CSV table of C-alpha atoms in Angstrom, one decimal:
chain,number,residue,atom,x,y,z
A,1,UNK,CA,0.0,0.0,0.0
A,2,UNK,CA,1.5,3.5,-0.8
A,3,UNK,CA,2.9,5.6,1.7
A,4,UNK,CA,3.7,8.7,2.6
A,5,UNK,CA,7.8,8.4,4.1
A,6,UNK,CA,9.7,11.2,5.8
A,7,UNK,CA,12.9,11.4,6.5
A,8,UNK,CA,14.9,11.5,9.2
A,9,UNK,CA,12.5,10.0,11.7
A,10,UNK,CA,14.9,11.9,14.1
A,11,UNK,CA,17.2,14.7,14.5
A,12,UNK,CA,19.0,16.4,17.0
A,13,UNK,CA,19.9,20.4,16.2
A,14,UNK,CA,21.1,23.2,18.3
A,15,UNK,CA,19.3,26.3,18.7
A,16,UNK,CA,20.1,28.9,16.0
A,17,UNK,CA,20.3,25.6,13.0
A,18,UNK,CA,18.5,25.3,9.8
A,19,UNK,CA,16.4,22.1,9.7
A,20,UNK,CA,15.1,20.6,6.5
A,21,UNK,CA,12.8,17.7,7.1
A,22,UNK,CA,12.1,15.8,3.6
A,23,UNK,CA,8.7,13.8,2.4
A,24,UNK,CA,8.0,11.8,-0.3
A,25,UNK,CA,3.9,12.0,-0.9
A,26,UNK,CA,2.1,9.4,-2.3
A,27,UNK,CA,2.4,9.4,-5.8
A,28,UNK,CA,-0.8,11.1,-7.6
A,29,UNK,CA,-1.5,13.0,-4.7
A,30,UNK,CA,-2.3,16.5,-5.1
A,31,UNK,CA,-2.4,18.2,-2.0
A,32,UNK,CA,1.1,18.5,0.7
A,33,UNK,CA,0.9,19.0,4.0
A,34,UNK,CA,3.0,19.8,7.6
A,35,UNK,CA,1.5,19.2,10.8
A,36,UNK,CA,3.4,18.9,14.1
A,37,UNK,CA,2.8,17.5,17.7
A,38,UNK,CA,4.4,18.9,20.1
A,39,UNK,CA,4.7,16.0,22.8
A,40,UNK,CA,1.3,15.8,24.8
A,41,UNK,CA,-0.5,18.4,22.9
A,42,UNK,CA,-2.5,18.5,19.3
A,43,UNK,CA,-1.7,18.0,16.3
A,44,UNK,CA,-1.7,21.2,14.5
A,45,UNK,CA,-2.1,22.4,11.2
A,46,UNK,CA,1.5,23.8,9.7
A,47,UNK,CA,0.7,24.5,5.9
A,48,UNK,CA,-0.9,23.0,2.8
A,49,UNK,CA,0.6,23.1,-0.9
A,50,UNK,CA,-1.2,22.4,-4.0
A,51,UNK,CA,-0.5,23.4,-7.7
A,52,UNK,CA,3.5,24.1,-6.9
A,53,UNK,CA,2.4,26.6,-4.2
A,54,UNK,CA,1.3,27.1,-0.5
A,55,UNK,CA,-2.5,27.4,-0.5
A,56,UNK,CA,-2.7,27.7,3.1
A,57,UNK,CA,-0.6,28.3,6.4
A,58,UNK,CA,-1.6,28.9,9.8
A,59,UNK,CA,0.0,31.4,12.6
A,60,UNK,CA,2.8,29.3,13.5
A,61,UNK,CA,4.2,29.1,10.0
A,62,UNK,CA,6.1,32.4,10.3
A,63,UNK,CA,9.2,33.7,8.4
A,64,UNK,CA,11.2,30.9,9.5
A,65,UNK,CA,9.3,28.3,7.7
A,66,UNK,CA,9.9,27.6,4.3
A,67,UNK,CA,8.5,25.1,1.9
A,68,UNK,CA,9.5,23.9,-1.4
A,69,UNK,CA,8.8,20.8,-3.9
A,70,UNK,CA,12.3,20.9,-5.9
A,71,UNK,CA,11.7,18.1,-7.8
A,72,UNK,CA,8.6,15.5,-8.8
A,73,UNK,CA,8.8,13.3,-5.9
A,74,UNK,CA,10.2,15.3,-2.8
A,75,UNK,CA,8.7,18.0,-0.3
A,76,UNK,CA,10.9,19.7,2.2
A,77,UNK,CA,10.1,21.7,5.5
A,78,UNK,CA,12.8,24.1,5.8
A,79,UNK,CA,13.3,25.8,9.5
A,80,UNK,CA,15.8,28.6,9.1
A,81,UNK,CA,16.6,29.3,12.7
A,82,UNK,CA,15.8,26.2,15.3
A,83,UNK,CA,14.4,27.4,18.5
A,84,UNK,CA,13.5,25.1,21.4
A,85,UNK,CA,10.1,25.7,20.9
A,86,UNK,CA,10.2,24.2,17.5
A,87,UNK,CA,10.9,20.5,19.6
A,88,UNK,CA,8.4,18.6,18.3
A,89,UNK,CA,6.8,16.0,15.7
A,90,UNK,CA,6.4,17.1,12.2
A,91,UNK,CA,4.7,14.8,10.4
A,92,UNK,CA,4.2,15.2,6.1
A,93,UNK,CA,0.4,14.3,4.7
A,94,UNK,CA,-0.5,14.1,1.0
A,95,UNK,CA,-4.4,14.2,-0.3
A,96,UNK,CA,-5.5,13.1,-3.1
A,97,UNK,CA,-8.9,15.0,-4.9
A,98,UNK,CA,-10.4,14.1,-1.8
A,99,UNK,CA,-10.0,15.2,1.2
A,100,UNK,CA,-9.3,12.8,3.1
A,101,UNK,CA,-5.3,12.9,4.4
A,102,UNK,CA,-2.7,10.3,5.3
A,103,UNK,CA,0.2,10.9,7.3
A,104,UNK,CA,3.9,9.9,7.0
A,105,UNK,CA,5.3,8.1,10.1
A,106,UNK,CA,6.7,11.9,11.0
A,107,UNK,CA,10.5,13.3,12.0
A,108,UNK,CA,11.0,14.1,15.8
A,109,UNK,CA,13.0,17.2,15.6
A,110,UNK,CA,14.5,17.7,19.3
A,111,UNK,CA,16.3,21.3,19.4
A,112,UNK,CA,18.8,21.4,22.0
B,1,UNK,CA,-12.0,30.5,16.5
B,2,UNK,CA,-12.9,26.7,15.1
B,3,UNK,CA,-12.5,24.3,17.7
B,4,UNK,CA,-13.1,20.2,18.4
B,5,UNK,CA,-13.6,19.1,21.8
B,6,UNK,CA,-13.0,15.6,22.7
B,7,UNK,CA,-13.3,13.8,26.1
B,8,UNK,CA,-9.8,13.3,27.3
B,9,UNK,CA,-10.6,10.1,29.1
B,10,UNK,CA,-8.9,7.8,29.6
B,11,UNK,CA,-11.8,5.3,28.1
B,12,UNK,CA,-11.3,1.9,29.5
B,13,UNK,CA,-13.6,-1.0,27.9
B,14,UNK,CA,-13.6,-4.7,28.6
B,15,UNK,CA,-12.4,-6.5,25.4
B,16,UNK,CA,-15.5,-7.4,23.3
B,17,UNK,CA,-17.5,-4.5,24.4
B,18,UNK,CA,-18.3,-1.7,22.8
B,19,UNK,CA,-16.0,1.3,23.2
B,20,UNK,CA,-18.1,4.8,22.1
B,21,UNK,CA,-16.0,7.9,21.3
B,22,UNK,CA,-17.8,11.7,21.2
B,23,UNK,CA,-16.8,14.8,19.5
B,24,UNK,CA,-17.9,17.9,19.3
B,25,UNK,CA,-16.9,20.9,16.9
B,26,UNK,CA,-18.2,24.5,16.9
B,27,UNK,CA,-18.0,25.6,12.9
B,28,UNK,CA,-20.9,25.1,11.1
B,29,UNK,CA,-19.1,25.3,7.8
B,30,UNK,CA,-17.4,22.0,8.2
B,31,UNK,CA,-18.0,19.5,5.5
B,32,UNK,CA,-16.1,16.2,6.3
B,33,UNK,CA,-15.2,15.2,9.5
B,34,UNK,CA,-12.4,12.0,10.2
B,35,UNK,CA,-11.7,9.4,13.2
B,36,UNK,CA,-7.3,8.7,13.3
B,37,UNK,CA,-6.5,6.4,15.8
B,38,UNK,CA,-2.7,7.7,17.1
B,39,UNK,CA,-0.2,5.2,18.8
B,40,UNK,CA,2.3,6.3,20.8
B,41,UNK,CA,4.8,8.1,19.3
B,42,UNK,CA,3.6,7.4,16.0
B,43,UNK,CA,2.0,8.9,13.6
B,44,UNK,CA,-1.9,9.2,12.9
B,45,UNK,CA,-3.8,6.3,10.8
B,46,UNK,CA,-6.8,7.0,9.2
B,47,UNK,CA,-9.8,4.9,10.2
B,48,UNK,CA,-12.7,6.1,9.2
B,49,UNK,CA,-14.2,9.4,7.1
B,50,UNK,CA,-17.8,10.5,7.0
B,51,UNK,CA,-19.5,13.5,5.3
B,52,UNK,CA,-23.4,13.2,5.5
B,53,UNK,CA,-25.6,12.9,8.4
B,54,UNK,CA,-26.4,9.5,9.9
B,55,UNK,CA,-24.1,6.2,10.2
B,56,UNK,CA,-21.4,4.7,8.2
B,57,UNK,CA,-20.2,1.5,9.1
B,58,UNK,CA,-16.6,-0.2,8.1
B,59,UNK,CA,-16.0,-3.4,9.7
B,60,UNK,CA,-15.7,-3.1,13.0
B,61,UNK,CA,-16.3,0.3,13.6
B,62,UNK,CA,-19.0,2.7,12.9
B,63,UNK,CA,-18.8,6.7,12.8
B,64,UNK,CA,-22.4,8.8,13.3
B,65,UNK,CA,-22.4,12.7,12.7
B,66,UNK,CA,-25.1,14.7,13.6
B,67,UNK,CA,-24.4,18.5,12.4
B,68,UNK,CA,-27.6,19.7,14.0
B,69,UNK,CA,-25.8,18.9,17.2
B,70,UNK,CA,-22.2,19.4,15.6
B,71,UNK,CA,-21.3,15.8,17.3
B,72,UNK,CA,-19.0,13.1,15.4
B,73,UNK,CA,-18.7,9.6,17.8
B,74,UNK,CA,-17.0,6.7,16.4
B,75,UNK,CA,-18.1,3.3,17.9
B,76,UNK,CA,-15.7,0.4,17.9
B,77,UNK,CA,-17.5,-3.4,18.0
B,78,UNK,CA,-15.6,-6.5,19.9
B,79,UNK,CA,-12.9,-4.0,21.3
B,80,UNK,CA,-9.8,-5.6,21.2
B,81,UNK,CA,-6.6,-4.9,23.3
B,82,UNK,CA,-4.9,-3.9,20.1
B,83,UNK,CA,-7.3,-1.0,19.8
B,84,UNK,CA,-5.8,0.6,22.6
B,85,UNK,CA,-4.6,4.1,20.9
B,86,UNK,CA,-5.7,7.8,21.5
B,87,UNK,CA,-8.4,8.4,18.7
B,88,UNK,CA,-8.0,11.7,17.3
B,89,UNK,CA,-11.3,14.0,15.9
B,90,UNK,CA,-10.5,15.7,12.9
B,91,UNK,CA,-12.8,18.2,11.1
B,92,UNK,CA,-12.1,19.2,7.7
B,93,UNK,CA,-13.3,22.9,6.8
B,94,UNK,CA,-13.4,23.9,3.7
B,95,UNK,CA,-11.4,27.3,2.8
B,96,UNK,CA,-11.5,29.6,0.0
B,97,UNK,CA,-9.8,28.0,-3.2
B,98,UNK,CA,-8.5,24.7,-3.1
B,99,UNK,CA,-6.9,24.7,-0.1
B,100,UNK,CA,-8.0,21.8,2.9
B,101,UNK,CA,-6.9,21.7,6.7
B,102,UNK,CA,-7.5,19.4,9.4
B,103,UNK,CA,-8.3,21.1,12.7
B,104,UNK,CA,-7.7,18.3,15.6
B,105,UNK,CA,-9.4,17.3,19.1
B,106,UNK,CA,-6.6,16.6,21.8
B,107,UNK,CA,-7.8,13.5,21.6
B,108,UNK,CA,-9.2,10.1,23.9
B,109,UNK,CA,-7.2,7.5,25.3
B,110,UNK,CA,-8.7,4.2,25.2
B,111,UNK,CA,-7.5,1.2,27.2
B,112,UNK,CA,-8.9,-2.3,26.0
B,113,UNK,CA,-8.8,-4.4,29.3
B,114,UNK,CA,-7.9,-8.4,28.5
């Protein structure tokens, strides 16, 4: 069954790093997606990307956020400058015309 | 500000009863509404969607949405240990363009007793 796989599925940074998180969506999926857990709390809405652009982001995707689809296949997170409150799980989701939304197994990004 | 409220629990059930799971969400304008069961540390699965009014039954499990009310439940048949997982409430509103996001409960914990 097709997946949605994210790499790393860990990384350790100091505060001040740039972070790219990478995601392969399903193939024939439209739609990207970044969502994050923090540990204990919800899962929240980062940003969506359709048609080679961001459709929709949400207050916490601020200047430090970046996304970009360099090729066919791949879809990065890019966080310029780590802070400790960016410890958390960032999980990758692909859609295809539907709406309904599957997850990658997500990267634990711990900023030290 | 578009919220889902779930019970927190945790839900304990005896295996092979019936576990029943309630959510509540406060836009009117959402359209699809989703049940992801969440293991820990890992990422959410997708059980079960539902868009209309009334039941819809997969197996097992069975989601019911009532937007009168604005309440989602999911019911789980012959619980089984290995559904122990938080189950996560996810509402689906539809924005402007083509653009979708998932707005989250906190999720319940449910605990299958053997």
């Amino acid at each position: 069954e097709p997946e949605v796989t994210q790499t790393p599925s860990h990384q350790v940074t100091q505060m001040g790093q740039e972070v790219i998180l990478r995601c392969v969506p399903i193939s024939n999926h439209l739609y990207f997606y970044w969502y994050r857990q923090i540990l204990g709390q919800k899962v929240e809405f980062l940003v969506s990307f359709y048609n080679n652009e961001i459709s929709e982001k949400s207050e916490i995707f601020d200047d430090q956020f970046s996304v970009e689809r360099p090729d066919g296949s791949n879809f990065t997170l890019k966080i310029r400058s780590t802070k400790l409150e960016d410890s958390a799980m960032y999980f990758c989701a692909s859609s295809p015309q539907s709406d309904t939304i599957y997850f990658g197994e997500g990267s634990w990004l711990t900023v030290v | 500000q578009k919220e889902v409220e779930q019970n927190s629990g945790p839900l304990s059930v005896p295996e092979g009863a019936i576990a029943s799971l309630n959510c509540t969400y406060s836009d009117r304008g959402s359209q699809s509404f989703f049940w992801y069961r969440q293991y820990s540390g890992k990422s959410p699965e997708l059980i079960m969607f539902i868009y209309s009014n009334g039941d819809k039954e997969d197996g097992r499990f069975t989601a019911q949405l009532n937007k009168a009310s604005q309440y989602v439940s999911l019911l789980i048949r012959d619980s089984q240990p290995s559904d122990s997982a938080t189950y996560l409430c996810a509402v689906n509103i539809l924005s402007s363009g083509s653009a979708r996001q998932l707005t989250f409960g906190s999720g319940t914990q449910l605990t299958v007793l053997p």
